[in-house]
Amino acid sequence: MNFGQFLLRRLFLMIIVLFGVACIVFFIANVIPADPVGAILGGNAPPEAVDRLKAKLGYDQPLIIRFGKFITGAVQGDFGVSLKTSNPVMEDIQNYFPATMELALVAIVISIILGITLGILSAVHRNKAIDQFSRVFSILGVSMPVFWIGLLLLLVFYFKLGWLPGSGRLGFFTYPPPRVTGMYLIDSVIAGQWDTFKEALLHILLPAFVLGYNATASIARITRASMLDVLRQDFIRTAKSKGLRKNIVIYRHALRNSLIPTVTIIGLVFGSLLEGAVLTETVFSWPGLGRYITTGMLFLDYPAVMGGTLYIALIYSIANLIVDILYALLDPRMRM
């Protein structure tokens, strides 16, 4: 199979996945026993008003017709109008998504730095104290729920120690920088507002660490296993026998050859960070897409929930597609 056929097959599979996600999201949102019209008008609304609003929102139409309109609109980037904000859902997504993307980017940077460092140290110092610490750190990272870690770190670093801010993207009295990308760290640098940059950085550290904790644990374990495998290779023994310094053997020869599996897992976990942002943003009151979806669920704002979920699924699928393409370019056997 040549690269073009591989790419077409992956694109076709991505479309099927997205269609499946759209089906699941739509039918769950429309089958559960909840009445968004009643939530908007209240329980004492006259039947005429209820009927008018149902007709306006399209809830008086058969389910299959509404599904067809939802799929047609989603293909065109139109997810309808939010019942809570009265804005087009895509417009809300464009306002909220930069905060989620900024959080995910900082989280993946923290995960890469901590994960690779821990993986190298635990492989080089196998079965010693740092290796045991890395093992416990990784097990906790993959086993503890995100919301529990978030609440625990808020209790320690915000309420008890007061080292880091607790919620939001900026302080209550701080104005956001002029919008360019919607990411405060980048926009404050562009505007030269370094005090705002520092404040935004302090606000994002805690939620980014919580969001990336699971990814950090995965990267650390993959790096450790790959490093141990490379350190047993003949060329490493040859490098040592030539009298090269330990740091050169580890960082120039072993690390470079052990990073391919790590790069693969980094691409995969980045997509999962967007998925995990729903809980993290709720715990830290982070005004991102995850919190937008959660608020939509509480207010029975189905267009917002369906549109936001499908948008995250799209970004997740694109991230996986990029990883598959890179992997196929590095190893042609993956095209089979």
mmCIF file of N, CA and C in Angstrom, residues 287-332:
data_model
loop_
_atom_site.group_PDB
_atom_site.id
_atom_site.type_symbol
_atom_site.label_atom_id
_atom_site.label_comp_id
_atom_site.label_asym_id
_atom_site.label_seq_id
_atom_site.Cartn_x
_atom_site.Cartn_y
_atom_site.Cartn_z
ATOM 1 N N PRO A 287 -12.129 28.863 32.161
ATOM 2 C CA PRO A 287 -13.176 29.158 31.160
ATOM 3 C C PRO A 287 -12.854 28.617 29.776
ATOM 4 N N GLY A 288 -12.737 27.307 29.668
ATOM 5 C CA GLY A 288 -12.413 26.681 28.399
ATOM 6 C C GLY A 288 -13.591 25.906 27.841
ATOM 7 N N LEU A 289 -13.313 25.128 26.807
ATOM 8 C CA LEU A 289 -14.372 24.392 26.128
ATOM 9 C C LEU A 289 -14.951 23.288 27.010
ATOM 10 N N GLY A 290 -14.113 22.684 27.837
ATOM 11 C CA GLY A 290 -14.609 21.644 28.736
ATOM 12 C C GLY A 290 -15.630 22.173 29.721
ATOM 13 N N ARG A 291 -15.344 23.341 30.287
ATOM 14 C CA ARG A 291 -16.295 23.949 31.223
ATOM 15 C C ARG A 291 -17.561 24.397 30.493
ATOM 16 N N TYR A 292 -17.399 24.832 29.249
ATOM 17 C CA TYR A 292 -18.550 25.223 28.429
ATOM 18 C C TYR A 292 -19.490 24.029 28.230
ATOM 19 N N ILE A 293 -18.892 22.858 27.968
ATOM 20 C CA ILE A 293 -19.708 21.654 27.788
ATOM 21 C C ILE A 293 -20.376 21.256 29.104
ATOM 22 N N THR A 294 -19.624 21.316 30.187
ATOM 23 C CA THR A 294 -20.188 20.949 31.484
ATOM 24 C C THR A 294 -21.351 21.862 31.859
ATOM 25 N N THR A 295 -21.163 23.159 31.656
ATOM 26 C CA THR A 295 -22.249 24.096 31.938
ATOM 27 C C THR A 295 -23.447 23.815 31.040
ATOM 28 N N GLY A 296 -23.180 23.466 29.788
ATOM 29 C CA GLY A 296 -24.269 23.122 28.871
ATOM 30 C C GLY A 296 -25.046 21.913 29.347
ATOM 31 N N MET A 297 -24.349 20.925 29.914
ATOM 32 C CA MET A 297 -25.041 19.742 30.436
ATOM 33 C C MET A 297 -25.944 20.113 31.606
ATOM 34 N N LEU A 298 -25.453 20.998 32.488
ATOM 35 C CA LEU A 298 -26.250 21.390 33.656
ATOM 36 C C LEU A 298 -27.503 22.162 33.253
ATOM 37 N N PHE A 299 -27.416 22.940 32.155
ATOM 38 C CA PHE A 299 -28.549 23.756 31.709
ATOM 39 C C PHE A 299 -29.339 23.089 30.578
ATOM 40 N N LEU A 300 -29.047 21.808 30.312
ATOM 41 C CA LEU A 300 -29.708 21.071 29.227
ATOM 42 C C LEU A 300 -29.552 21.789 27.890
ATOM 43 N N ASP A 301 -28.393 22.409 27.718
ATOM 44 C CA ASP A 301 -28.089 23.119 26.473
ATOM 45 C C ASP A 301 -27.512 22.105 25.492
ATOM 46 N N TYR A 302 -28.392 21.341 24.844
ATOM 47 C CA TYR A 302 -27.952 20.238 23.996
ATOM 48 C C TYR A 302 -27.115 20.679 22.798
ATOM 49 N N PRO A 303 -27.472 21.755 22.092
ATOM 50 C CA PRO A 303 -26.599 22.163 20.975
ATOM 51 C C PRO A 303 -25.165 22.431 21.418
ATOM 52 N N ALA A 304 -24.997 23.060 22.596
ATOM 53 C CA ALA A 304 -23.647 23.332 23.087
ATOM 54 C C ALA A 304 -22.916 22.041 23.424
ATOM 55 N N VAL A 305 -23.599 21.106 24.069
ATOM 56 C CA VAL A 305 -22.972 19.834 24.449
ATOM 57 C C VAL A 305 -22.583 19.039 23.203
ATOM 58 N N MET A 306 -23.513 18.931 22.256
ATOM 59 C CA MET A 306 -23.221 18.145 21.054
ATOM 60 C C MET A 306 -22.130 18.796 20.215
ATOM 61 N N GLY A 307 -22.213 20.109 20.035
ATOM 62 C CA GLY A 307 -21.209 20.802 19.232
ATOM 63 C C GLY A 307 -19.835 20.763 19.863
ATOM 64 N N GLY A 308 -19.765 21.035 21.172
ATOM 65 C CA GLY A 308 -18.472 21.022 21.859
ATOM 66 C C GLY A 308 -17.842 19.643 21.865
ATOM 67 N N THR A 309 -18.657 18.620 22.120
ATOM 68 C CA THR A 309 -18.127 17.253 22.139
ATOM 69 C C THR A 309 -17.622 16.827 20.770
ATOM 70 N N LEU A 310 -18.383 17.143 19.756
ATOM 71 C CA LEU A 310 -17.963 16.760 18.404
ATOM 72 C C LEU A 310 -16.713 17.530 17.980
ATOM 73 N N TYR A 311 -16.578 18.759 18.428
ATOM 74 C CA TYR A 311 -15.390 19.550 18.086
ATOM 75 C C TYR A 311 -14.144 18.942 18.735
ATOM 76 N N ILE A 312 -14.265 18.537 20.011
ATOM 77 C CA ILE A 312 -13.131 17.893 20.684
ATOM 78 C C ILE A 312 -12.792 16.577 19.996
ATOM 79 N N ALA A 313 -13.828 15.814 19.594
ATOM 80 C CA ALA A 313 -13.576 14.559 18.871
ATOM 81 C C ALA A 313 -12.839 14.812 17.566
ATOM 82 N N LEU A 314 -13.174 15.908 16.891
ATOM 83 C CA LEU A 314 -12.494 16.254 15.645
ATOM 84 C C LEU A 314 -11.018 16.551 15.903
ATOM 85 N N ILE A 315 -10.733 17.371 16.921
ATOM 86 C CA ILE A 315 -9.340 17.703 17.235
ATOM 87 C C ILE A 315 -8.577 16.445 17.638
ATOM 88 N N TYR A 316 -9.216 15.588 18.435
ATOM 89 C CA TYR A 316 -8.581 14.338 18.866
ATOM 90 C C TYR A 316 -8.262 13.461 17.656
ATOM 91 N N SER A 317 -9.194 13.364 16.718
ATOM 92 C CA SER A 317 -8.986 12.538 15.530
ATOM 93 C C SER A 317 -7.871 13.094 14.654
ATOM 94 N N ILE A 318 -7.823 14.422 14.538
ATOM 95 C CA ILE A 318 -6.759 15.030 13.733
ATOM 96 C C ILE A 318 -5.388 14.768 14.364
ATOM 97 N N ALA A 319 -5.320 14.865 15.713
ATOM 98 C CA ALA A 319 -4.048 14.588 16.393
ATOM 99 C C ALA A 319 -3.599 13.155 16.144
ATOM 100 N N ASN A 320 -4.532 12.207 16.224
ATOM 101 C CA ASN A 320 -4.182 10.809 15.967
ATOM 102 C C ASN A 320 -3.790 10.593 14.507
ATOM 103 N N LEU A 321 -4.462 11.305 13.602
ATOM 104 C CA LEU A 321 -4.130 11.180 12.186
ATOM 105 C C LEU A 321 -2.704 11.667 11.924
ATOM 106 N N ILE A 322 -2.336 12.791 12.542
ATOM 107 C CA ILE A 322 -0.975 13.315 12.369
ATOM 108 C C ILE A 322 0.056 12.322 12.891
ATOM 109 N N VAL A 323 -0.240 11.720 14.054
ATOM 110 C CA VAL A 323 0.688 10.723 14.611
ATOM 111 C C VAL A 323 0.831 9.536 13.663
ATOM 112 N N ASP A 324 -0.287 9.060 13.125
ATOM 113 C CA ASP A 324 -0.235 7.919 12.203
ATOM 114 C C ASP A 324 0.558 8.251 10.943
ATOM 115 N N ILE A 325 0.377 9.469 10.442
ATOM 116 C CA ILE A 325 1.107 9.877 9.240
ATOM 117 C C ILE A 325 2.617 9.931 9.513
ATOM 118 N N LEU A 326 2.974 10.533 10.651
ATOM 119 C CA LEU A 326 4.399 10.601 11.000
ATOM 120 C C LEU A 326 4.979 9.211 11.192
ATOM 121 N N TYR A 327 4.215 8.341 11.828
ATOM 122 C CA TYR A 327 4.684 6.979 12.066
ATOM 123 C C TYR A 327 4.850 6.238 10.743
ATOM 124 N N ALA A 328 3.914 6.438 9.821
ATOM 125 C CA ALA A 328 4.013 5.783 8.514
ATOM 126 C C ALA A 328 5.199 6.298 7.719
ATOM 127 N N LEU A 329 5.525 7.580 7.877
ATOM 128 C CA LEU A 329 6.683 8.126 7.193
ATOM 129 C C LEU A 329 7.986 7.577 7.777
ATOM 130 N N LEU A 330 8.007 7.395 9.125
ATOM 131 C CA LEU A 330 9.214 6.876 9.772
ATOM 132 C C LEU A 330 9.383 5.383 9.551
ATOM 133 N N ASP A 331 8.259 4.645 9.538
ATOM 134 C CA ASP A 331 8.312 3.188 9.395
ATOM 135 C C ASP A 331 7.283 2.744 8.352
ATOM 136 N N PRO A 332 7.687 2.515 7.103
ATOM 137 C CA PRO A 332 6.736 2.149 6.034
ATOM 138 C C PRO A 332 5.954 0.880 6.332
#
